[in-house]
Tab-separated table of C-alpha atoms in Angstrom:
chain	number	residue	atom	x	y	z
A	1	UNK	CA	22.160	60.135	-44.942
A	2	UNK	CA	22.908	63.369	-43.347
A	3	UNK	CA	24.110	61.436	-40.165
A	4	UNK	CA	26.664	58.993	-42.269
A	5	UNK	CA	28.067	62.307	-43.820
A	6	UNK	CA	28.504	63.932	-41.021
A	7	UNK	CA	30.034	60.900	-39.405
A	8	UNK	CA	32.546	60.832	-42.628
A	9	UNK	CA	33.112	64.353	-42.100
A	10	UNK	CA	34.192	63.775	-37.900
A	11	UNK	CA	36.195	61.045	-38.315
A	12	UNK	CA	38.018	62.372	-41.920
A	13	UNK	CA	38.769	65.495	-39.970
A	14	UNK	CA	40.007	63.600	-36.721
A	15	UNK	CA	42.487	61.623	-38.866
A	16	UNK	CA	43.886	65.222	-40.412
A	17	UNK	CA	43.981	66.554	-36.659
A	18	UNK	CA	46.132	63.695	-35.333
A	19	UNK	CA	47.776	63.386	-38.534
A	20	UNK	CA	49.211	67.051	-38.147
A	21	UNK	CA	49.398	66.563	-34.459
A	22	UNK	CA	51.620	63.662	-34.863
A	23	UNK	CA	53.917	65.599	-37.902
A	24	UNK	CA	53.969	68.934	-35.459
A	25	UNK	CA	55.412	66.704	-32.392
A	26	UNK	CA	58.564	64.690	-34.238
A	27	UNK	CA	59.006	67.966	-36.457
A	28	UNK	CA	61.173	69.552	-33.171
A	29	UNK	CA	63.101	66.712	-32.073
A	30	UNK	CA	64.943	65.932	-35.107
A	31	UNK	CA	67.050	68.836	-35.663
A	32	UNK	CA	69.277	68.074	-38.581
A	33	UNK	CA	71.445	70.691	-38.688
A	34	UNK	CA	72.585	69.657	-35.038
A	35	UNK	CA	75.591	68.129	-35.339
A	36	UNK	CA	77.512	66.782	-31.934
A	37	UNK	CA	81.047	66.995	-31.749
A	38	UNK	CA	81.980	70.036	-33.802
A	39	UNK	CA	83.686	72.659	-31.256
A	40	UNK	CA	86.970	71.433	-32.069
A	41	UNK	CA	88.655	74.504	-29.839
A	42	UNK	CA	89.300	74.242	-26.162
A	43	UNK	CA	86.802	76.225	-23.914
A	44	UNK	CA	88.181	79.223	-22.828
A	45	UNK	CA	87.483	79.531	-19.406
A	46	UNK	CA	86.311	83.661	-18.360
A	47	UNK	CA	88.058	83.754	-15.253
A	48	UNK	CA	91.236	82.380	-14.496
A	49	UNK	CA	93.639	82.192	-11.766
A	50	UNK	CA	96.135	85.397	-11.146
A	51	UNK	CA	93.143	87.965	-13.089
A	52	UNK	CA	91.576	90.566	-11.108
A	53	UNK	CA	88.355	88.451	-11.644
A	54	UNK	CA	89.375	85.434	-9.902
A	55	UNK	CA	91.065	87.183	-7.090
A	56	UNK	CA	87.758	88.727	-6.450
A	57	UNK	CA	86.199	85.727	-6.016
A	58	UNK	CA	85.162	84.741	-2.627
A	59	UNK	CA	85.231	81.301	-1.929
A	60	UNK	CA	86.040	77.758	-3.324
A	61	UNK	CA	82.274	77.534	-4.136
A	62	UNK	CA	82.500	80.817	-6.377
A	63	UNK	CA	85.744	79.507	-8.408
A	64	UNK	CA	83.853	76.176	-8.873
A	65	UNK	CA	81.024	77.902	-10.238
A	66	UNK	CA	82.793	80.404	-12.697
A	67	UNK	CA	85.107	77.283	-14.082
A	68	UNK	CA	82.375	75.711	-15.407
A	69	UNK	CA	81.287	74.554	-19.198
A	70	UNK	CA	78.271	74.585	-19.787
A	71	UNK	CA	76.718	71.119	-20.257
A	72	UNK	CA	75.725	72.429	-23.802
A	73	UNK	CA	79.228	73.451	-24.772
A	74	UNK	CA	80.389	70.592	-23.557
A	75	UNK	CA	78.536	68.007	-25.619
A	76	UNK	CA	79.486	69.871	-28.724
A	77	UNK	CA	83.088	69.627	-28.521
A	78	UNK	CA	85.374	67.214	-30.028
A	79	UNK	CA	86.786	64.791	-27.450
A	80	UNK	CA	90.012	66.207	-28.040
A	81	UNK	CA	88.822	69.804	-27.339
A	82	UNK	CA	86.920	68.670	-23.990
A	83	UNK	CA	90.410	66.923	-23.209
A	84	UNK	CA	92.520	69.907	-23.606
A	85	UNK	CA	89.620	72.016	-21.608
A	86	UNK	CA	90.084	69.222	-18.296
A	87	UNK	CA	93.605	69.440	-18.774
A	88	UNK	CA	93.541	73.393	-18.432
A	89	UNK	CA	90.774	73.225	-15.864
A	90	UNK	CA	91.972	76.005	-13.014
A	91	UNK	CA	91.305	74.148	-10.535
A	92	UNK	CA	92.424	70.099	-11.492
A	93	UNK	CA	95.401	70.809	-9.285
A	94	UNK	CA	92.994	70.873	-6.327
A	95	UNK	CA	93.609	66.769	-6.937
A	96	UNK	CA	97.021	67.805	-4.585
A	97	UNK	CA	95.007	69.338	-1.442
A	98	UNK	CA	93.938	65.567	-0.479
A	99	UNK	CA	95.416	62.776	1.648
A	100	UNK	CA	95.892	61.369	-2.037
A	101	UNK	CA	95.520	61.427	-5.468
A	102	UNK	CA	92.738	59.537	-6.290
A	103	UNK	CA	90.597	60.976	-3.620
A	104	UNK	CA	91.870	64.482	-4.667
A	105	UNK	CA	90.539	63.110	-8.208
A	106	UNK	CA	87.062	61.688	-7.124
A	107	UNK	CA	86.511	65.475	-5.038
A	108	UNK	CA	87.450	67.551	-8.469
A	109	UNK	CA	85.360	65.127	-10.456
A	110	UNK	CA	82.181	65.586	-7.681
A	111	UNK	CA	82.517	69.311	-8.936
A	112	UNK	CA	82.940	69.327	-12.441
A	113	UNK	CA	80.763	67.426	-15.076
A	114	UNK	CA	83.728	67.434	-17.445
A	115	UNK	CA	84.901	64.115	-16.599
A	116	UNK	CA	81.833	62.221	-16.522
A	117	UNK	CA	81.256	63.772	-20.569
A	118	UNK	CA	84.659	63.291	-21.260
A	119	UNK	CA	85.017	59.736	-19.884
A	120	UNK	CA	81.608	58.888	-21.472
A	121	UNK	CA	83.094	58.874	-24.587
A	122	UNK	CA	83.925	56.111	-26.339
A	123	UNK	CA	87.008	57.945	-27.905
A	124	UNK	CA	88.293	58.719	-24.396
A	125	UNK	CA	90.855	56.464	-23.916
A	126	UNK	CA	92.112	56.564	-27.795
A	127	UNK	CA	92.403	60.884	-26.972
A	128	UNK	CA	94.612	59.965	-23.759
A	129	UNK	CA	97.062	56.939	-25.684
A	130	UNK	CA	97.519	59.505	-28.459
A	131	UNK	CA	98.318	62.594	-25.363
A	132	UNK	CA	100.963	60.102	-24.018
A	133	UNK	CA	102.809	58.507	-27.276
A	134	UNK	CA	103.299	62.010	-28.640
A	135	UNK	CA	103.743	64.181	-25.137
A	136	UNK	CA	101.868	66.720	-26.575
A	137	UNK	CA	100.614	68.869	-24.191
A	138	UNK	CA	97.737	71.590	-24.360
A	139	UNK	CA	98.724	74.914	-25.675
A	140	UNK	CA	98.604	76.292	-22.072
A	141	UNK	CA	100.639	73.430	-20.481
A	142	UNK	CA	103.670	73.407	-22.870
A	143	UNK	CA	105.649	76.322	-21.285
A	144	UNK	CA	104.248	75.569	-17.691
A	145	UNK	CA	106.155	74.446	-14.310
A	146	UNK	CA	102.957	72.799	-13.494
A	147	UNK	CA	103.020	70.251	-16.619
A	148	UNK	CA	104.913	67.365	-14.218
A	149	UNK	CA	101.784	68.119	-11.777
A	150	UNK	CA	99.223	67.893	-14.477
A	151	UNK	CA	100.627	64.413	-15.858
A	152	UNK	CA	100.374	63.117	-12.173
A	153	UNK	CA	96.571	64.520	-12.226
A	154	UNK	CA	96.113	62.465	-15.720
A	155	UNK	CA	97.600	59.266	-14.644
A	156	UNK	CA	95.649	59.587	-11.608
A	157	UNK	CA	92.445	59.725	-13.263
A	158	UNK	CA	93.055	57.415	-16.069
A	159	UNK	CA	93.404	54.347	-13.085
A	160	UNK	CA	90.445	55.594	-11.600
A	161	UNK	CA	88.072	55.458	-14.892
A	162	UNK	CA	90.022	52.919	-17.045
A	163	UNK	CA	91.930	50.909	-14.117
A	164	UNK	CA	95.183	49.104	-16.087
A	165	UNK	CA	93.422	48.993	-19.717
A	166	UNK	CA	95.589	52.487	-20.476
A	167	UNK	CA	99.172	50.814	-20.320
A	168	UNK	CA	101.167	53.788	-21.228
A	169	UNK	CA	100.317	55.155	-17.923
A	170	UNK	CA	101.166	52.924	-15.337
């Protein structure tokens, strides 16, 4: 008798044990108040061309590096916001220092994870049609000699990830 009891008493508490155990391991991965998608403002990148800051840095390497979003930040923001933040990237113009455009493209992309999230998404395309119909360009862009240059940088990349599905840009 003592034996079956004990027996009852093992197995009763081995069912609690993985019973909690199981409740303790999906409690952490669904995080409810997580919501993707809700930065709705552009990143604002710390160091930007003509600051003391990016004048000190060193090399290409070091501008790539302080230009980047986190991978975090990224995921968070709207489509729209991660589309203004490429368009304003400081160093999408590098697209020009190639033999041409789409290979400029493919080297910026190599160094910035922004595309592949942005492109990802399966707003993208919708963000970029509504960009073009209205001509509305990113708060930083509007005033800017270099807006003619950054429209060549978004047609370029817009063949290269959606090829001739985005008519308003060929």
């Amino acid at each position: 008798m003592k034996t079956r009891l004990l027996r009852i008493a093992c197995v009763t508490f081995c069912v609690i044990l993985t019973t909690a155990a199981v409740g303790f391991a999906f409690s952490g991965s669904h995080n409810t108040t997580e919501k993707p998608h809700q930065i709705s403002e552009p990143y604002e990148y710390p160091v930007v061309p003509g600051t003391d800051a990016w004048k000190s840095l060193k090399s290409h390497d070091e501008m790539v590096k302080a230009c980047d979003v986190p991978d975090n930040i990224q995921k968070c923001m709207t489509t729209e916001a991660l589309f203004e933040t490429i368009m304003t990237y400081p160093l999408l113009h590098d697209m020009l220092c190639y033999s041409n455009l789409n290979q400029g493209y493919e080297m910026v992309k190599s160094n910035c994870s922004m595309f592949d999230e942005f492109f990802s998404r399966p707003d993208a395309e919708s963000v970029i049609n509504a960009y073009e119909r209205t001509e509305i360009l990113p708060c930083s862009l509007k005033h800017s000699q270099s807006s003619n240059l950054s429209s060549a940088c978004l047609s370029t990349m817009c063949n290269a990830e959606f090829g001739s599905r985005v008519s308003t840009l060929q």
